[in-house]
Structures are given as C-alpha cells and as structure tokens.
XYZ file of C-alpha atoms in Angstrom:
541
model
C 63.514 50.729 127.758
C 60.313 49.957 125.573
C 59.952 48.156 122.136
C 59.718 51.496 120.376
C 62.420 53.429 122.014
C 64.351 50.735 121.526
C 63.621 51.647 117.815
C 64.284 55.453 117.611
C 67.795 54.742 120.277
C 68.881 52.222 117.482
C 67.267 54.779 114.637
C 69.350 57.418 116.094
C 72.868 55.241 116.425
C 73.032 54.159 112.842
C 72.491 57.487 111.533
C 76.045 58.342 113.420
C 77.352 55.195 111.323
C 75.702 55.018 107.924
C 77.461 56.587 105.047
C 75.976 58.428 101.590
C 77.384 60.005 98.394
C 75.086 62.429 98.420
C 75.714 66.141 98.362
C 73.313 68.146 100.757
C 69.736 66.752 100.012
C 69.755 69.782 97.533
C 72.594 67.722 94.760
C 70.700 68.911 91.303
C 73.258 71.708 90.999
C 76.423 70.926 93.826
C 79.514 69.526 92.974
C 82.416 67.667 94.771
C 85.499 66.945 94.228
C 86.127 63.414 92.672
C 88.638 62.480 95.925
C 89.160 58.359 97.795
C 87.105 57.637 99.864
C 86.576 55.705 103.079
C 83.555 55.573 105.028
C 84.316 56.649 108.439
C 86.260 59.925 105.977
C 82.099 60.585 105.144
C 80.062 62.693 107.232
C 77.300 61.001 107.063
C 74.736 63.207 109.242
C 73.682 65.253 106.562
C 74.776 63.510 103.936
C 77.337 65.241 102.295
C 80.284 63.250 101.327
C 83.262 65.477 102.077
C 86.315 62.740 101.382
C 88.520 64.720 104.722
C 91.493 62.144 105.479
C 92.408 61.147 101.752
C 92.688 65.618 100.598
C 96.913 65.444 100.204
C 96.111 62.501 97.364
C 94.441 64.733 95.407
C 95.987 66.225 92.217
C 96.933 70.289 92.426
C 97.804 72.680 95.080
C 96.773 72.443 98.855
C 97.715 74.673 100.877
C 98.689 77.860 98.592
C 101.998 79.857 100.272
C 102.815 82.681 98.595
C 106.191 85.065 98.692
C 106.908 87.458 101.926
C 105.468 91.018 100.935
C 108.482 94.026 101.717
C 107.005 95.764 105.188
C 104.152 97.400 104.872
C 102.856 96.208 101.673
C 99.190 94.091 101.566
C 98.441 91.563 100.299
C 94.914 92.032 100.578
C 92.335 93.950 102.604
C 89.880 91.587 105.068
C 86.587 92.710 107.136
C 86.176 89.746 109.662
C 82.478 90.644 110.899
C 80.639 89.695 114.795
C 77.056 90.190 114.711
C 74.716 91.718 117.441
C 73.960 88.449 119.341
C 71.616 90.869 120.660
C 72.944 89.490 124.883
C 72.868 91.562 127.541
C 76.738 90.728 128.141
C 78.034 90.554 124.501
C 79.664 87.349 124.499
C 83.023 87.312 123.118
C 84.324 84.223 120.513
C 87.496 83.081 119.666
C 87.415 82.142 115.991
C 87.846 85.598 114.654
C 90.711 86.508 117.163
C 92.551 83.539 115.584
C 91.520 83.613 111.785
C 93.000 87.373 112.214
C 95.933 86.479 113.558
C 97.237 84.174 111.030
C 96.583 86.106 108.434
C 98.192 89.498 109.971
C 100.951 87.329 110.146
C 100.717 86.166 106.188
C 100.001 90.325 104.627
C 96.624 90.204 105.297
C 95.301 94.004 106.623
C 92.343 93.620 108.870
C 89.496 94.720 110.507
C 86.515 93.753 112.598
C 83.288 94.875 112.660
C 81.755 94.764 116.630
C 78.643 94.676 116.832
C 79.273 91.586 119.378
C 79.622 94.451 121.761
C 78.255 97.848 120.617
C 74.853 96.568 119.292
C 75.372 96.923 115.578
C 73.097 95.767 112.731
C 72.902 95.699 108.881
C 73.118 99.760 108.142
C 75.432 100.366 110.949
C 77.151 98.365 108.272
C 76.843 100.220 106.051
C 77.788 103.567 107.002
C 81.020 101.355 108.625
C 81.819 100.319 105.161
C 81.565 103.867 103.225
C 83.196 105.418 105.657
C 86.438 102.525 105.187
C 88.455 102.307 102.689
C 87.029 99.182 99.941
C 87.770 95.720 101.678
C 88.611 93.199 98.765
C 87.256 89.990 101.944
C 83.639 89.864 103.724
C 83.508 86.840 106.387
C 80.701 86.313 108.606
C 80.755 83.422 110.780
C 76.873 82.584 112.265
C 74.942 80.333 114.385
C 72.499 78.595 112.589
C 69.881 80.453 114.149
C 71.538 83.778 112.912
C 71.508 82.381 109.475
C 68.137 85.367 109.177
C 70.812 88.862 110.068
C 73.583 86.686 107.638
C 71.149 88.089 105.061
C 70.242 90.930 106.013
C 74.086 92.115 106.466
C 74.935 90.303 103.201
C 72.629 92.794 101.797
C 73.736 95.800 102.881
C 77.256 94.738 101.589
C 76.557 94.140 98.403
C 74.447 97.545 98.333
C 77.192 99.424 99.187
C 80.728 97.133 98.812
C 79.520 94.938 95.370
C 82.697 93.874 94.465
C 83.995 92.962 97.972
C 84.262 88.872 98.283
C 81.772 87.576 100.497
C 82.542 84.704 102.575
C 80.635 82.378 105.177
C 82.205 80.055 108.038
C 81.303 78.456 111.206
C 79.051 76.022 113.012
C 76.732 77.712 111.143
C 77.894 77.879 107.889
C 79.382 74.693 107.760
C 76.830 70.689 107.930
C 74.940 72.836 104.826
C 77.532 74.754 102.803
C 75.130 74.289 99.192
C 72.332 75.574 100.566
C 73.915 78.232 102.775
C 75.545 79.694 99.921
C 72.254 79.848 97.811
C 69.656 81.190 100.050
C 72.274 83.910 101.058
C 73.903 84.907 98.189
C 77.809 83.957 99.595
C 80.584 84.013 96.974
C 82.731 81.617 98.945
C 82.472 79.567 102.609
C 84.751 77.473 104.931
C 84.045 74.386 106.967
C 85.331 73.140 109.972
C 87.812 74.721 111.115
C 88.511 78.221 109.269
C 92.423 78.771 110.471
C 94.691 77.488 107.852
C 91.407 76.694 105.073
C 90.886 80.819 105.478
C 94.324 81.270 105.049
C 94.457 79.105 102.023
C 91.673 80.758 99.980
C 92.583 83.876 100.400
C 95.879 83.257 98.742
C 94.460 81.571 95.912
C 91.846 83.841 94.789
C 94.731 87.159 95.835
C 97.208 84.707 93.262
C 94.153 84.408 90.481
C 94.177 80.553 91.427
C 90.913 78.501 91.577
C 90.689 77.331 95.377
C 88.985 74.039 94.361
C 91.858 71.971 95.118
C 91.842 73.266 99.151
C 89.795 71.171 101.263
C 86.797 72.972 103.513
C 86.269 75.549 100.561
C 83.054 75.871 98.629
C 82.550 78.376 95.730
C 80.413 79.612 93.140
C 80.793 78.178 89.817
C 78.512 79.218 87.463
C 75.062 78.300 88.262
C 76.450 75.184 90.680
C 78.233 74.925 94.135
C 81.118 73.957 94.196
C 82.362 71.696 97.743
C 85.286 70.444 98.556
C 86.507 67.967 101.300
C 86.534 68.196 104.497
C 89.845 69.180 106.193
C 90.895 67.973 109.500
C 90.851 69.925 112.420
C 93.771 71.908 112.932
C 95.900 68.868 114.689
C 98.520 70.668 115.963
C 96.683 73.756 117.947
C 99.950 74.887 119.462
C 101.237 76.600 116.581
C 98.550 78.479 116.258
C 99.339 82.425 117.273
C 98.020 84.004 120.355
C 94.767 85.743 119.393
C 94.536 88.626 117.965
C 93.861 90.527 120.582
C 94.889 94.027 120.158
C 92.064 93.814 117.459
C 89.343 94.244 120.563
C 88.336 96.368 122.532
C 88.921 93.831 125.165
C 88.003 96.393 128.513
C 84.343 96.095 127.037
C 84.581 92.355 125.972
C 84.807 92.322 129.578
C 82.706 92.164 132.423
C 82.145 91.990 136.097
C 81.786 88.386 137.723
C 79.711 89.860 140.162
C 78.621 87.988 143.611
C 75.154 89.072 145.194
C 75.515 93.192 145.547
C 79.401 93.074 145.471
C 81.327 94.588 142.266
C 83.507 90.861 142.124
C 85.736 90.836 139.610
C 87.122 92.085 136.216
C 86.047 88.503 133.765
C 86.334 87.053 130.250
C 86.386 84.082 127.881
C 89.541 81.700 127.971
C 89.995 78.560 125.660
C 92.232 75.950 126.533
C 90.842 72.792 124.065
C 88.863 72.498 121.354
C 86.723 69.987 120.076
C 84.254 66.994 121.999
C 84.226 63.590 122.378
C 81.317 62.733 122.717
C 77.833 62.745 120.225
C 74.570 64.061 121.906
C 71.805 63.774 119.362
C 71.152 66.918 119.539
C 74.769 68.879 119.089
C 76.185 69.601 115.758
C 80.259 68.630 115.088
C 81.326 67.577 111.544
C 84.290 66.791 112.871
C 85.960 64.264 115.053
C 88.814 64.584 118.136
C 89.541 66.345 121.078
C 92.549 68.647 121.004
C 94.344 70.125 124.524
C 96.159 73.733 124.424
C 99.719 73.708 126.255
C 99.001 74.200 129.941
C 102.521 76.288 129.541
C 101.024 78.232 126.485
C 97.540 78.139 128.698
C 98.965 79.595 131.630
C 101.396 82.298 129.301
C 98.294 83.377 127.607
C 96.071 83.871 131.193
C 99.041 85.809 133.235
C 98.930 87.890 129.802
C 95.767 88.697 129.852
C 95.837 89.070 133.140
C 99.051 92.169 133.232
C 97.860 94.061 129.965
C 93.424 93.707 130.886
C 93.323 93.711 134.493
C 91.098 89.470 134.481
C 90.946 88.631 137.572
C 88.300 85.653 136.389
C 87.834 83.279 133.277
C 85.177 81.449 131.522
C 86.615 77.984 130.136
C 84.566 78.598 126.964
C 85.419 75.492 125.393
C 83.458 73.101 123.526
C 83.902 70.885 126.739
C 87.002 70.824 129.196
C 85.773 67.855 132.215
C 86.779 65.829 128.965
C 88.777 63.347 131.031
C 89.739 62.501 135.318
C 93.763 63.186 134.825
C 93.869 66.224 132.537
C 91.309 67.782 135.464
C 93.318 67.194 138.054
C 96.399 67.709 136.149
C 95.029 71.198 134.890
C 94.671 72.250 138.558
C 97.657 71.060 139.815
C 98.797 73.179 137.283
C 97.510 76.216 138.340
C 97.533 75.188 142.022
C 101.582 75.623 141.084
C 101.372 78.337 139.213
C 99.955 80.336 142.102
C 102.143 79.248 144.615
C 105.425 80.226 142.799
C 104.240 83.248 141.615
C 104.241 82.969 137.975
C 100.274 83.638 137.405
C 98.747 85.943 139.492
C 96.098 83.568 141.680
C 92.824 83.951 139.394
C 89.366 82.423 139.294
C 87.696 80.431 136.699
C 84.481 78.718 135.627
C 83.998 76.094 133.025
C 82.009 73.187 131.709
C 81.702 69.505 132.583
C 80.421 66.180 133.095
C 78.881 64.713 135.732
C 79.565 61.331 134.619
C 83.617 61.964 135.052
C 83.614 64.504 138.286
C 83.328 62.760 141.666
C 84.922 64.367 144.594
C 88.249 64.094 144.026
C 87.795 65.804 140.581
C 85.970 68.686 142.127
C 88.217 69.134 145.101
C 90.904 69.328 142.533
C 88.676 71.994 140.390
C 88.096 74.097 143.957
C 91.614 73.888 144.502
C 92.836 75.681 141.006
C 90.222 78.300 142.067
C 87.050 77.262 139.775
C 83.681 79.078 141.050
C 81.652 77.149 138.735
C 80.975 74.256 136.724
C 77.767 73.808 133.887
C 76.950 70.521 133.023
C 74.998 70.022 129.862
C 72.156 68.086 132.588
C 69.367 68.090 129.653
C 66.821 65.749 131.760
C 66.760 64.457 134.506
C 65.472 61.573 133.187
C 67.398 58.100 132.670
C 65.619 56.921 129.666
C 65.958 60.089 127.357
C 69.854 61.040 128.812
C 69.710 57.271 126.917
C 67.608 58.580 123.396
C 69.820 61.378 123.506
C 72.926 59.876 123.840
C 73.699 61.693 127.075
C 75.938 58.661 129.131
C 74.872 59.920 132.187
C 73.144 58.333 135.106
C 70.744 59.381 137.971
C 73.487 57.716 139.972
C 75.676 60.080 138.160
C 73.970 63.229 138.240
C 73.040 62.689 141.917
C 76.475 62.391 143.089
C 79.002 64.506 140.324
C 76.307 67.397 141.787
C 76.483 67.184 144.919
C 79.814 66.379 144.763
C 80.258 70.440 142.966
C 78.476 71.677 145.930
C 80.021 69.849 148.291
C 84.088 71.120 146.780
C 82.755 74.842 147.829
C 81.337 75.558 143.995
C 78.642 76.218 142.354
C 76.586 74.465 139.399
C 74.551 75.964 136.196
C 72.919 72.995 134.819
C 71.279 73.609 131.535
C 68.267 71.650 130.479
C 66.067 71.296 127.264
C 62.077 69.652 126.789
C 61.078 67.269 124.027
C 63.718 65.625 123.202
C 62.495 61.551 121.776
C 60.882 59.613 124.786
C 60.189 63.151 126.739
C 56.907 62.768 128.249
C 55.007 64.983 131.267
C 56.459 62.196 133.489
C 59.858 62.678 132.408
C 59.784 66.563 132.330
C 59.063 66.834 135.953
C 61.898 65.182 137.095
C 64.154 67.771 135.180
C 62.030 70.240 137.145
C 62.082 68.346 140.119
C 66.225 68.377 139.883
C 66.554 71.346 138.394
C 64.476 72.686 142.500
C 67.300 71.254 144.011
C 69.943 71.903 143.185
C 69.917 74.657 140.848
C 68.191 77.861 142.847
C 70.654 80.009 142.301
C 69.894 80.350 138.145
C 67.326 81.287 136.614
C 67.148 78.190 134.688
C 64.022 77.799 132.233
C 63.127 74.995 129.817
C 64.025 75.145 126.125
C 62.098 73.281 123.317
C 64.746 71.538 121.337
C 66.226 72.321 118.675
C 67.165 69.784 115.450
C 70.690 72.222 114.125
C 71.640 70.815 111.151
C 74.931 68.406 111.400
C 73.463 66.630 114.504
C 71.707 63.437 114.513
C 68.630 64.378 115.399
C 68.552 66.837 112.183
C 68.510 63.930 110.164
C 66.134 61.605 112.673
C 63.669 64.217 111.794
C 64.569 63.872 107.801
C 64.035 60.452 108.092
C 61.573 59.804 110.046
C 59.899 62.758 107.804
C 58.516 65.542 110.320
C 61.350 67.880 108.602
C 60.447 67.865 105.201
C 63.917 69.509 103.856
C 66.992 72.160 104.562
C 64.192 75.131 103.027
C 61.408 74.271 105.311
C 63.664 74.180 108.550
C 65.251 77.061 106.986
C 61.461 78.962 107.070
C 60.169 77.514 110.665
C 63.156 78.034 112.348
C 63.741 81.370 113.954
C 63.190 82.150 117.168
C 64.376 79.292 119.725
C 61.605 79.522 122.969
C 58.908 77.755 119.998
C 59.358 74.651 118.895
C 60.818 73.319 115.620
C 59.881 70.232 115.616
C 57.464 67.772 117.519
C 59.702 64.618 118.023
C 56.820 64.111 121.172
C 53.746 62.403 121.494
C 52.239 65.220 123.388
C 49.548 67.125 121.107
C 50.648 70.353 120.436
C 48.463 72.622 122.562
C 49.453 70.253 125.224
C 53.409 70.389 124.764
C 52.956 73.520 124.977
C 51.207 73.313 128.784
C 53.423 71.269 130.467
C 56.391 72.932 129.329
C 54.722 76.205 130.773
C 53.782 74.679 133.855
C 57.271 73.502 133.811
C 58.564 77.349 133.421
C 56.715 78.174 135.990
C 57.335 76.310 138.615
C 61.163 76.685 137.604
C 60.130 81.079 138.408
C 58.779 80.589 141.517
C 61.267 78.312 143.274
C 64.416 80.628 141.943
C 62.057 83.788 143.624
C 61.404 82.495 146.712
C 65.521 81.042 146.451
C 66.336 84.453 146.206
C 63.851 86.264 148.648
C 65.924 83.777 151.486
C 69.488 84.435 150.245
C 68.692 88.515 150.438
C 67.232 88.798 153.377
C 70.203 86.161 154.860
C 72.530 88.537 152.974
C 71.374 91.706 154.964
C 71.205 90.404 158.022
C 74.656 89.296 157.920
C 75.300 93.089 157.230
C 73.052 94.127 159.926
C 73.537 92.410 163.187
C 77.109 90.302 161.960
C 79.313 93.527 160.628
C 79.325 91.558 157.139
C 79.953 93.187 154.316
C 81.273 91.022 152.358
C 78.426 90.942 149.748
C 78.440 95.031 149.393
C 80.342 97.788 147.131
C 82.398 99.603 150.641
C 84.631 102.215 150.617
C 88.252 101.787 152.165
C 89.494 104.657 153.638
C 92.268 102.955 155.024
C 96.032 104.859 153.576
C-alpha cells in the first residue's frame, strides 16, 4: 500500500478509536446528562457523548413502569408512520412491528399509516389524521435519504393535529439527534433500538414525568435540545413479543419470488438476528454487539407465517446473517431437521453473507437447508480499496466464496459502490469485471459512495474539510445516484465519465446475458418439453 493510502487508513482507524465530549458539532444549545463515562462508552464517530453502559448509575428513574389498566382501557393513542419508499416492490421493515407489539402489550392503542405499501404521501397523511380519532403520539422511523420526506410529513401532521407529539427514530435520526430535532421541529427522539426506550418515553409522558433520565431519548427543553445517554441494544431479544403482524396487510407486503417466466412462490422478509460485528468505513452503526434469535423462536415464527399467510420463501433481512461458519451450519442443519420431522414445511430462503466466511462446506449446508440466493457486499474488486474500506476481504476470498456459492446451486448478488477512498479508473475496472463474470442475471449498477452520518467515512469528510458541517450534508445529499463528496483524486468530470462508462458496460453485459438465457428457455420449452419456467394450467384432478 502506498504511503498516502497508509495515512488514509491510519486516519480512518483513529476515527474508530478516539473519543470526544462534544454533542453533535452544533453544541451551542445542547444539554447532556452528566453520567460516568469510559472512553469505550463514547460514540467516537460523530463526537457524541452518550455514556452508554453506566446509565443505571444515574439518579432518578430509568425505566418507567405503570400499573396495568383494566381490560379495554388505553394509556394513549399512537400512530406509527411508514413513509413511501418509492419502491416498485414495497419493502416491509420489522422496526415498527416490534415497537407496536411492545406498546400494545403495555396498554397503548397503536395504528399504522401504510405509506410504504400504498404509496401514500403527506396529503394522504393529513386526510388519514382528519378521519381518525386524535393520536397522542406520532412516530417516524427513517433512513438518512428520507429526511426531506420526514419534514414534509411532519408539516402535514402539525397542520391538522398540532397537539400530537412527534417522535423520531431509526438509523437516519440516531447519529444526529439534536440536529434533526431542530431541523424537523419534532418534539422527541429515540436513538438506537427503540422498543424499550419508546415504551419508557411514552410511560413517562403518560405519567406527567420528565423523560430526561431515560437512556436514548432526546427532546426539546425550551430553546435547548436535551440528549441523554445511549441505551445498550436490546440484550435479550428472545424476550421481545412477536411482531404485531396483525396491524399490517401482510398479503400486500408479500411478493412473488419469480424464476424466469414462472409465477414463483409467495415471499416475505424475516429477521433472524440483530447487529453486525464489522466496521466498514461507509456503514453507520451506533451500537456494537451481535445477537442471534433462538432457533426455536425462528422455526416457530417461520411456521406461523407459512401457515397464516402462505409464505414459502423468506428473505432474511438481517444486517448480516453470515457471522460465523458454526452459526450458519447449525442454522441450516436445524432447518433440515425441521423439514424432515415435519415441524416446518419445506421453505426456501435467501440472505446476506460475507466472502471472508463462506466456503464449500458453508455453501453446501445452506443450499441443503433451502437457501437459493446470497447477497455479498462486494463493494469493490480492488484489494487496496477494500482494505481502506475495512472490508476484511481479499481477492482469493472473493473468487473462492463466489464460486463456492454458485457451485452449491445458489445465485449471488454483489452490490458495489464507486468512489470510496483510493478509487481510480483502474480499480473500478476490476469491480466491473467481477460483476460481469459472476453476476450476469443481476442488473447490478454502481452508485457513488455516500458518507452517511455516523460512519467513519462521514467523520473523515469532516476532519479533511471535505464537508463543512451537518447542514451542508443535509443540503447536498438528495440523490444517491449523484456524488455527495468526492473522496477520489479524479475531478468531477472524470468521476462521472468513469461511472457512466462502467455502468454502460454492465448494462450491455446484463442484456447480452439475459438474451441468451431467454433463448435457451424457449428452446427448452419448444424442443424438449420443459415448461418448468412457465406458468402452466394443471388439468389433472
């Protein structure tokens, strides 16, 4: 690695190790709870002093627990807003369903605004609120890309329901709580995993108490913004109730996993774990730690979803499913045993993987357990760029892992990015060649890397004066297909030319591949009687 790249790598490593006592970068009107701190308890990435593991040592209540109400009574009415994500196939996320289940179990009335499913916007939310009984609390969870939509939806809420308390959360909100409370005009915020903190916040407000001693909470205090310590991630996820599926039109959120021209099977998302043990430079993770759900809970819930909704294919939407060989093989063997003893109908599934973990044994076990596709975050085909990303993968791992997956009969998806530190015209060519070789059926294009708040790359941009402050990021990050910040040594014109030529090459390769596959499919139908890839009518009785 060159001296220049070594300097960049050292700087990124230091960002993960250093600590600071400031809150956001705009700390003029931000308060913080005075808590005992150890350096490892401080979030280093955005200089936010959260405290973390010592929150139980503070004065005052931490968890507000209220007496159980009589049957039918409710503490308050809560609306959780799922905004439109502008996807052709709406993507269902588990966060609102888990929060709703926890709140319902504690005597709150919960409803969902299904903007994601039905492509509803701010005006639709206004009509929804006018038609319903008043909601005491309205919650929004969002990713960074959707902050401008959040603002429009909050304006809609305030125009027709000004007394409702607005609560923000999710990966978009958590790194910059003070900034986003000011920017959106929301009343409260919950950082990190929200099930326990959201319940404690609502219990405190229901009891007329201040939420200042609740971890992971931020709120307005006059002209100031109050930010408390970060709560540890939910440690015993097996104690969480089953997601509130009954509040969602699951049949609408499900999709058909198509194969060629065949109708395919009914598919749905599923969550088998929480967290990710890796620290890639472009990825935001506020909390550390990784937790598996108990396998018996997983099998039971898969069986429930298959029986009630007819789901036969599951997309394991974990941040990272493949964390160790041992876990993956045990998981696959448990599925095989459940198939064999009849406790779980034979299903198929797809998931996320790591090319530094998968090998022939892992791939074969997953295939035998019903896995049909693995998404590997390839990100780049160049070893030096991968090292600067802190990806922990090498050329041999990439080649061997992909080929082991394909040889086991599974498809691969290889999402990649363009423009990270160290990227050049030569490095991106390696990425394109790998995609053309192994990912022909997946129309996978390159997008410019975005340094999301909370990621080491974001802090790198601030430290290197590539980004002035949070406000500048808020103003320029409006289209993920355009460059937000140039981390390369290419000028902007060269950057976009290389990106265009790379994507043009990938588009041509994809259509050439699909053209040949379609010809083979029809040849098999016409001359070999193979209609397995087509919808057919079965006349047998």
